PDB file of C-alpha atoms in Angstrom:
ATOM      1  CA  UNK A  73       0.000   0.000   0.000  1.00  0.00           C
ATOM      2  CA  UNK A  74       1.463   3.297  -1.061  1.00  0.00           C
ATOM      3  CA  UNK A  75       0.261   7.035  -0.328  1.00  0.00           C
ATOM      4  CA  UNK A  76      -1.746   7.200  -3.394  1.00  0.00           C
ATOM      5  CA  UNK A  77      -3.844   4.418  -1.992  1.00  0.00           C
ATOM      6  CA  UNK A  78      -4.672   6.093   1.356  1.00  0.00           C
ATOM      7  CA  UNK A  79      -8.367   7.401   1.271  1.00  0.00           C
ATOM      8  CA  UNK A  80      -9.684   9.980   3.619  1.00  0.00           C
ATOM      9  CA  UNK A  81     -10.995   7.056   5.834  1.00  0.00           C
ATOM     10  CA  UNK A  82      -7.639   5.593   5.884  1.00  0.00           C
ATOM     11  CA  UNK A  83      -5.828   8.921   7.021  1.00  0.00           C
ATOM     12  CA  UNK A  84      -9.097   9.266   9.859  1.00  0.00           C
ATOM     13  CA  UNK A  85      -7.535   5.834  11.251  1.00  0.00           C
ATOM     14  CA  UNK A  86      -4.504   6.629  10.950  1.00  0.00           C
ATOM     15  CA  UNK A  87      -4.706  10.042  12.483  1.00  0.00           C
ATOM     16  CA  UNK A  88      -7.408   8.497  15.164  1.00  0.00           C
ATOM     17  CA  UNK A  89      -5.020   5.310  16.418  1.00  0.00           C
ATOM     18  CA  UNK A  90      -1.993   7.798  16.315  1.00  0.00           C
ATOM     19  CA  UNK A  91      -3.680   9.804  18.648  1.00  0.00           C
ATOM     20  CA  UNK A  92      -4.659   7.065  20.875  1.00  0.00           C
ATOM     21  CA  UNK A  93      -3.397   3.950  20.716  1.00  0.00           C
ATOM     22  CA  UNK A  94      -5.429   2.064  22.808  1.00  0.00           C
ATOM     23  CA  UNK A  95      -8.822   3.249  21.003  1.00  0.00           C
ATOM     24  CA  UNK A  96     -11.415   0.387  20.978  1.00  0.00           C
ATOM     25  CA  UNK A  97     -12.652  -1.037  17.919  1.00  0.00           C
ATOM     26  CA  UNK A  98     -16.082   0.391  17.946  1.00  0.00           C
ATOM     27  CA  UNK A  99     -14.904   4.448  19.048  1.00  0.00           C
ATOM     28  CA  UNK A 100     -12.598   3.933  15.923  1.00  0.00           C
ATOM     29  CA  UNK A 101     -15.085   2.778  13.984  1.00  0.00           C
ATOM     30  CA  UNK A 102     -17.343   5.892  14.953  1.00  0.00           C
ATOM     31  CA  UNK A 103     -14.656   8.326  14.660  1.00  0.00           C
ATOM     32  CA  UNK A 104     -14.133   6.909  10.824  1.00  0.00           C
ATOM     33  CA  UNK A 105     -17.773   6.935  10.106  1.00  0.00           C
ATOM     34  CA  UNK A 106     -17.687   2.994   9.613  1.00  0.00           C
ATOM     35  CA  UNK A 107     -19.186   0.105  11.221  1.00  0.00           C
ATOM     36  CA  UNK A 108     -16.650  -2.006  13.199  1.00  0.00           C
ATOM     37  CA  UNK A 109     -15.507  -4.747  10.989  1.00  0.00           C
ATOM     38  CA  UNK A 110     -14.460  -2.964   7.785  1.00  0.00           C
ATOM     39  CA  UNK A 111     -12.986  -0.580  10.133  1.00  0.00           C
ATOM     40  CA  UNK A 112     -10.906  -3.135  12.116  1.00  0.00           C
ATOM     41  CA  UNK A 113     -10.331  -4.854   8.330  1.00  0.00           C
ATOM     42  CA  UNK A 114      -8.879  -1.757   6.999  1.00  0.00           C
ATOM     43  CA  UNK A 115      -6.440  -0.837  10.319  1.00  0.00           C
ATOM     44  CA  UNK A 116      -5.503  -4.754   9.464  1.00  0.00           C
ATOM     45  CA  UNK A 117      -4.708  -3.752   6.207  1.00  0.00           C
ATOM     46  CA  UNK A 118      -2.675  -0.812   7.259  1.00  0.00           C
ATOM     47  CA  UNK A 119      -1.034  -2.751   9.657  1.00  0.00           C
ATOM     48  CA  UNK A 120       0.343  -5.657   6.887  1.00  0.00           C
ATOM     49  CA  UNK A 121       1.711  -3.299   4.551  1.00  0.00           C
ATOM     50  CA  UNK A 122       3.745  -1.698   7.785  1.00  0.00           C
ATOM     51  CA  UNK A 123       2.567   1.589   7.183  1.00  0.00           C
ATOM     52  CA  UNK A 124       1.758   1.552  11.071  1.00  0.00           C
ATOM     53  CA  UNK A 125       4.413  -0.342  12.328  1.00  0.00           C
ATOM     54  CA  UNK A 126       3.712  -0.273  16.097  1.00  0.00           C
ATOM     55  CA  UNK A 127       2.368   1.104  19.558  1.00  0.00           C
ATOM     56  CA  UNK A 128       3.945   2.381  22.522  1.00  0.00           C
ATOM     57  CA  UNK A 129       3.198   3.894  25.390  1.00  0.00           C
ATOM     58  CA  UNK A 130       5.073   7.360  25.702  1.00  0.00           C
ATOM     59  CA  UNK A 131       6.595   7.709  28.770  1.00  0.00           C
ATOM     60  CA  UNK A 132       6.781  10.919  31.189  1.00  0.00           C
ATOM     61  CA  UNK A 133      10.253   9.687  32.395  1.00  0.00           C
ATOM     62  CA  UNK A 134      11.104  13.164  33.981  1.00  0.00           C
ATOM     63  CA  UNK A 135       7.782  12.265  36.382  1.00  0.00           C
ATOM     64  CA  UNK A 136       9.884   8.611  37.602  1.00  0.00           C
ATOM     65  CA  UNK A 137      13.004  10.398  37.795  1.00  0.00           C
ATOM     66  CA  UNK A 138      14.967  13.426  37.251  1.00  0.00           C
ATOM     67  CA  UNK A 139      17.083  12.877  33.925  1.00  0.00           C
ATOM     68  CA  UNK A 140      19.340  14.558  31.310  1.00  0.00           C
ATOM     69  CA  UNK A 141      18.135  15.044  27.187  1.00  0.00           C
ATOM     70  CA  UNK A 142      21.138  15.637  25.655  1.00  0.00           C
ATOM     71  CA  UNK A 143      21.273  16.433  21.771  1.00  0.00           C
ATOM     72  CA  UNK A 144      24.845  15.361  20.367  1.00  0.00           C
ATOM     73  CA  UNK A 145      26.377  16.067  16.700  1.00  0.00           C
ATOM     74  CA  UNK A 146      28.599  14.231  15.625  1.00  0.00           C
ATOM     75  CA  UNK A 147      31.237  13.865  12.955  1.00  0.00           C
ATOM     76  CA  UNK A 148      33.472  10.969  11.597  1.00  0.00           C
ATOM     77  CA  UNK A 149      36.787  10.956  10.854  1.00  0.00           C
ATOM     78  CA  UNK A 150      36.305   9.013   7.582  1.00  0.00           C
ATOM     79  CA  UNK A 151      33.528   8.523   4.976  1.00  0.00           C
ATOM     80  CA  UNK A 152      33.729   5.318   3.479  1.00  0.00           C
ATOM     81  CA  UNK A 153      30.827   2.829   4.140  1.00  0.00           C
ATOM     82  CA  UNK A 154      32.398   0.523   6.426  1.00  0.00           C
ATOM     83  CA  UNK A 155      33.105   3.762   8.706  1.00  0.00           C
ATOM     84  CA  UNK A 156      29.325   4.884   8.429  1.00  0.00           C
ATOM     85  CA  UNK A 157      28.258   1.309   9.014  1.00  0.00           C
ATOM     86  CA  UNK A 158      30.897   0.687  11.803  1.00  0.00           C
ATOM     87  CA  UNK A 159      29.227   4.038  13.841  1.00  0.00           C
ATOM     88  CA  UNK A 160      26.298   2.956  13.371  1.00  0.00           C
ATOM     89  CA  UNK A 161      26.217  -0.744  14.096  1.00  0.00           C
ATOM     90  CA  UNK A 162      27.850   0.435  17.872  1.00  0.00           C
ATOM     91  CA  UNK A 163      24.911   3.619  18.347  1.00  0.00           C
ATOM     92  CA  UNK A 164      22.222   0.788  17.831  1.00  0.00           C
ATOM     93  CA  UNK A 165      23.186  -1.297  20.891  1.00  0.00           C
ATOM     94  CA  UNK A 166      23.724   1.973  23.116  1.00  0.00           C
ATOM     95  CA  UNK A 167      20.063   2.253  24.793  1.00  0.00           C
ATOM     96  CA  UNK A 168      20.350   5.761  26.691  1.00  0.00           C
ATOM     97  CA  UNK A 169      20.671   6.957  22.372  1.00  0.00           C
ATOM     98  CA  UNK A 170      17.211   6.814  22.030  1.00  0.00           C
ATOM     99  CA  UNK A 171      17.045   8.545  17.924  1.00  0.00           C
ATOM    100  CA  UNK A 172      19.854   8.886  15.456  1.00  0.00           C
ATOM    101  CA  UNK A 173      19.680  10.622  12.382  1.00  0.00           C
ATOM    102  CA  UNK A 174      22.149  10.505   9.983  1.00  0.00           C
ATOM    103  CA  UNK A 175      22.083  14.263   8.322  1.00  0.00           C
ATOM    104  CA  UNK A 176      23.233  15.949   5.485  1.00  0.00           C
ATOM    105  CA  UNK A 177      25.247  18.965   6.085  1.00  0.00           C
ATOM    106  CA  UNK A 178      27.981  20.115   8.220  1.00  0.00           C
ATOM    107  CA  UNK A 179      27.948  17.004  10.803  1.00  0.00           C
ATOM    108  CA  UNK A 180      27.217  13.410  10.085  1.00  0.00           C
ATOM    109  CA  UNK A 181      25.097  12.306  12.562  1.00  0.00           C
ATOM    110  CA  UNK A 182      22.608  14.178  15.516  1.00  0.00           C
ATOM    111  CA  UNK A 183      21.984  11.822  18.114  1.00  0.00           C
ATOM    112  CA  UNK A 184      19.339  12.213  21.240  1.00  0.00           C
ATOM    113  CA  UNK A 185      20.505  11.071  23.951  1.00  0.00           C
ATOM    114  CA  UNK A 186      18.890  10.142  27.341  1.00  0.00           C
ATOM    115  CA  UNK A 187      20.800  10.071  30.981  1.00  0.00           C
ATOM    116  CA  UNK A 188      20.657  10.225  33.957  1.00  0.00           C
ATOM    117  CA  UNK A 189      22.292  13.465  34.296  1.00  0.00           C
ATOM    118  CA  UNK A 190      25.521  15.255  32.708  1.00  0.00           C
ATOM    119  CA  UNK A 191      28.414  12.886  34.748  1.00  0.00           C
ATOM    120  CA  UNK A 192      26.613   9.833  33.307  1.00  0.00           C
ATOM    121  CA  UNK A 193      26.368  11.069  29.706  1.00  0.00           C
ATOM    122  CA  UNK A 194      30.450  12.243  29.851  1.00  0.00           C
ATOM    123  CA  UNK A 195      31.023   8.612  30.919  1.00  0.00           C
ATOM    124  CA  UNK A 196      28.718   7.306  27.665  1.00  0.00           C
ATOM    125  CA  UNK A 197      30.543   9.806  25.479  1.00  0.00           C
ATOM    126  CA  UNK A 198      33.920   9.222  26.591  1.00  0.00           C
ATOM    127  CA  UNK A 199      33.000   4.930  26.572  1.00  0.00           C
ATOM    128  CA  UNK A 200      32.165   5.954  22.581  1.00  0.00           C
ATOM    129  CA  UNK A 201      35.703   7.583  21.955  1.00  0.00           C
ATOM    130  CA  UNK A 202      37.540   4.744  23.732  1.00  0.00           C
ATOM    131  CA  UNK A 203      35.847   1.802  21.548  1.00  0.00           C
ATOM    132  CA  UNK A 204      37.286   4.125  18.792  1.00  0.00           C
ATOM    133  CA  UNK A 205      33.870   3.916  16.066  1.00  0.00           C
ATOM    134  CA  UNK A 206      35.506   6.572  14.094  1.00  0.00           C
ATOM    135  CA  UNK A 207      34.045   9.570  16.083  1.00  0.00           C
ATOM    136  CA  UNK A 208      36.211  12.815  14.947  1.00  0.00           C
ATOM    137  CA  UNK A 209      34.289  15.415  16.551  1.00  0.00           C
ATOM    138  CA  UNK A 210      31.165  16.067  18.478  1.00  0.00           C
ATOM    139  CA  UNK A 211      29.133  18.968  19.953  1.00  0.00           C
ATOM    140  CA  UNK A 212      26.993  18.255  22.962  1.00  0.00           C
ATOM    141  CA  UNK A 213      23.741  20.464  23.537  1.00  0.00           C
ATOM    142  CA  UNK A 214      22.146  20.488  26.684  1.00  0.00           C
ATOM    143  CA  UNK A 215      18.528  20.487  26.610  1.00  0.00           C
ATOM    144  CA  UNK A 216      17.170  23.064  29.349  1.00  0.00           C
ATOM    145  CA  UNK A 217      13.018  22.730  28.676  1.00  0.00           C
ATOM    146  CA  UNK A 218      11.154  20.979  26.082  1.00  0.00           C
ATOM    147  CA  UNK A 219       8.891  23.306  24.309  1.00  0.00           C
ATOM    148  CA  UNK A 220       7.314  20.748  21.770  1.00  0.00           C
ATOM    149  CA  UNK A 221       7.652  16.965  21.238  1.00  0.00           C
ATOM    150  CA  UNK A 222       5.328  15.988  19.157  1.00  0.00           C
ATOM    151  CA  UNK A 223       4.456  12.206  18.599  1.00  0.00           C
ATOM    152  CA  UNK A 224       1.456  12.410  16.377  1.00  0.00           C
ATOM    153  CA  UNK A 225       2.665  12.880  12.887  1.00  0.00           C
ATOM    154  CA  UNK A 226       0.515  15.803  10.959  1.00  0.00           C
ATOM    155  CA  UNK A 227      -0.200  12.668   7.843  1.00  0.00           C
ATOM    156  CA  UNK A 228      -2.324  15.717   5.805  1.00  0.00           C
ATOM    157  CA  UNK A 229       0.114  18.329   5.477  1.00  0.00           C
ATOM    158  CA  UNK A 230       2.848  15.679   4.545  1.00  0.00           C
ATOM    159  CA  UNK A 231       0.810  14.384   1.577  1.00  0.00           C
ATOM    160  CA  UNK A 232       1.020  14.992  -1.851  1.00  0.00           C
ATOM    161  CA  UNK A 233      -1.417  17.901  -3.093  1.00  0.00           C
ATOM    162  CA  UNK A 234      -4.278  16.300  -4.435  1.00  0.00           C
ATOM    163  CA  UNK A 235      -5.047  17.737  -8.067  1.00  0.00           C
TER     164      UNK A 235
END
């Protein structure tokens, strides 16, 4: 299933379940204007062609325990593949990274990174630089207050114009 293929009932569902999750089957239906089994048939649909590909709970982690967001850049030494895929093979297993983005630009990587304060991501930043994954430079930003973090994605405005 491709964008082309969504119909507005599709994007309702999609918007609806990325809102909340744990919607039943019948308010989902009634949100989408459709009785509950072509409803649930279509979110099954959706589902197989991994266009939603999960659900989570989000987590208010600074409510269970004071902790530091830390954005890092980051830069490699080298370029080839095998350096790229090297960095990246290590940032996977890392679980206080919790996003990477490889970016285009004047750094190779930005990386969001979750402690549980500054001491603690030093000692994960200086743990990277001793396994030696090619790291040439980074830049550490310390983030002070979260102003938006938006989960649901805004699946309108990122569509094609319809003509």
């Amino acid at each position: 299933m491709t964008s082309a293929k969504l119909d507005p009932i599709d994007l309702k569902i999609l918007d609806a379940i990325q809102r909340d999750g744990r919607i039943t089957k019948l308010a989902l239906a009634e949100q989408v204007g459709l009785s509950p089994t072509p409803c649930w048939m279509r979110l099954r649909k959706l589902e197989k062609a991994g266009i939603v590909s999960g659900y989570h709970a989000r987590i208010a982690m600074r409510v269970v325990a004071p902790v530091a967001t830390v954005l890092m850049e980051v830069t490699l030494a080298n370029h080839r593949q095998a350096d790229f895929d090297r960095f990246e093979r290590v940032i996977r297993d890392v679980p206080e990274i919790v996003a990477c983005w490889s970016v285009g630009g004047g750094v190779d990587y930005l990386l969001k990174v979750m402690a549980r304060d500054i001491d603690a991501y030093q000692r994960l930043v200086d743990g990277l630089l001793d396994r030696e994954i090619g790291i040439d430079r980074y830049f550490t930003y310390i983030v002070i207050k979260t102003v938006k973090d938006q989960v649901a994605l805004p699946i309108a405005e990122l569509l094609p114009a319809s003509s």
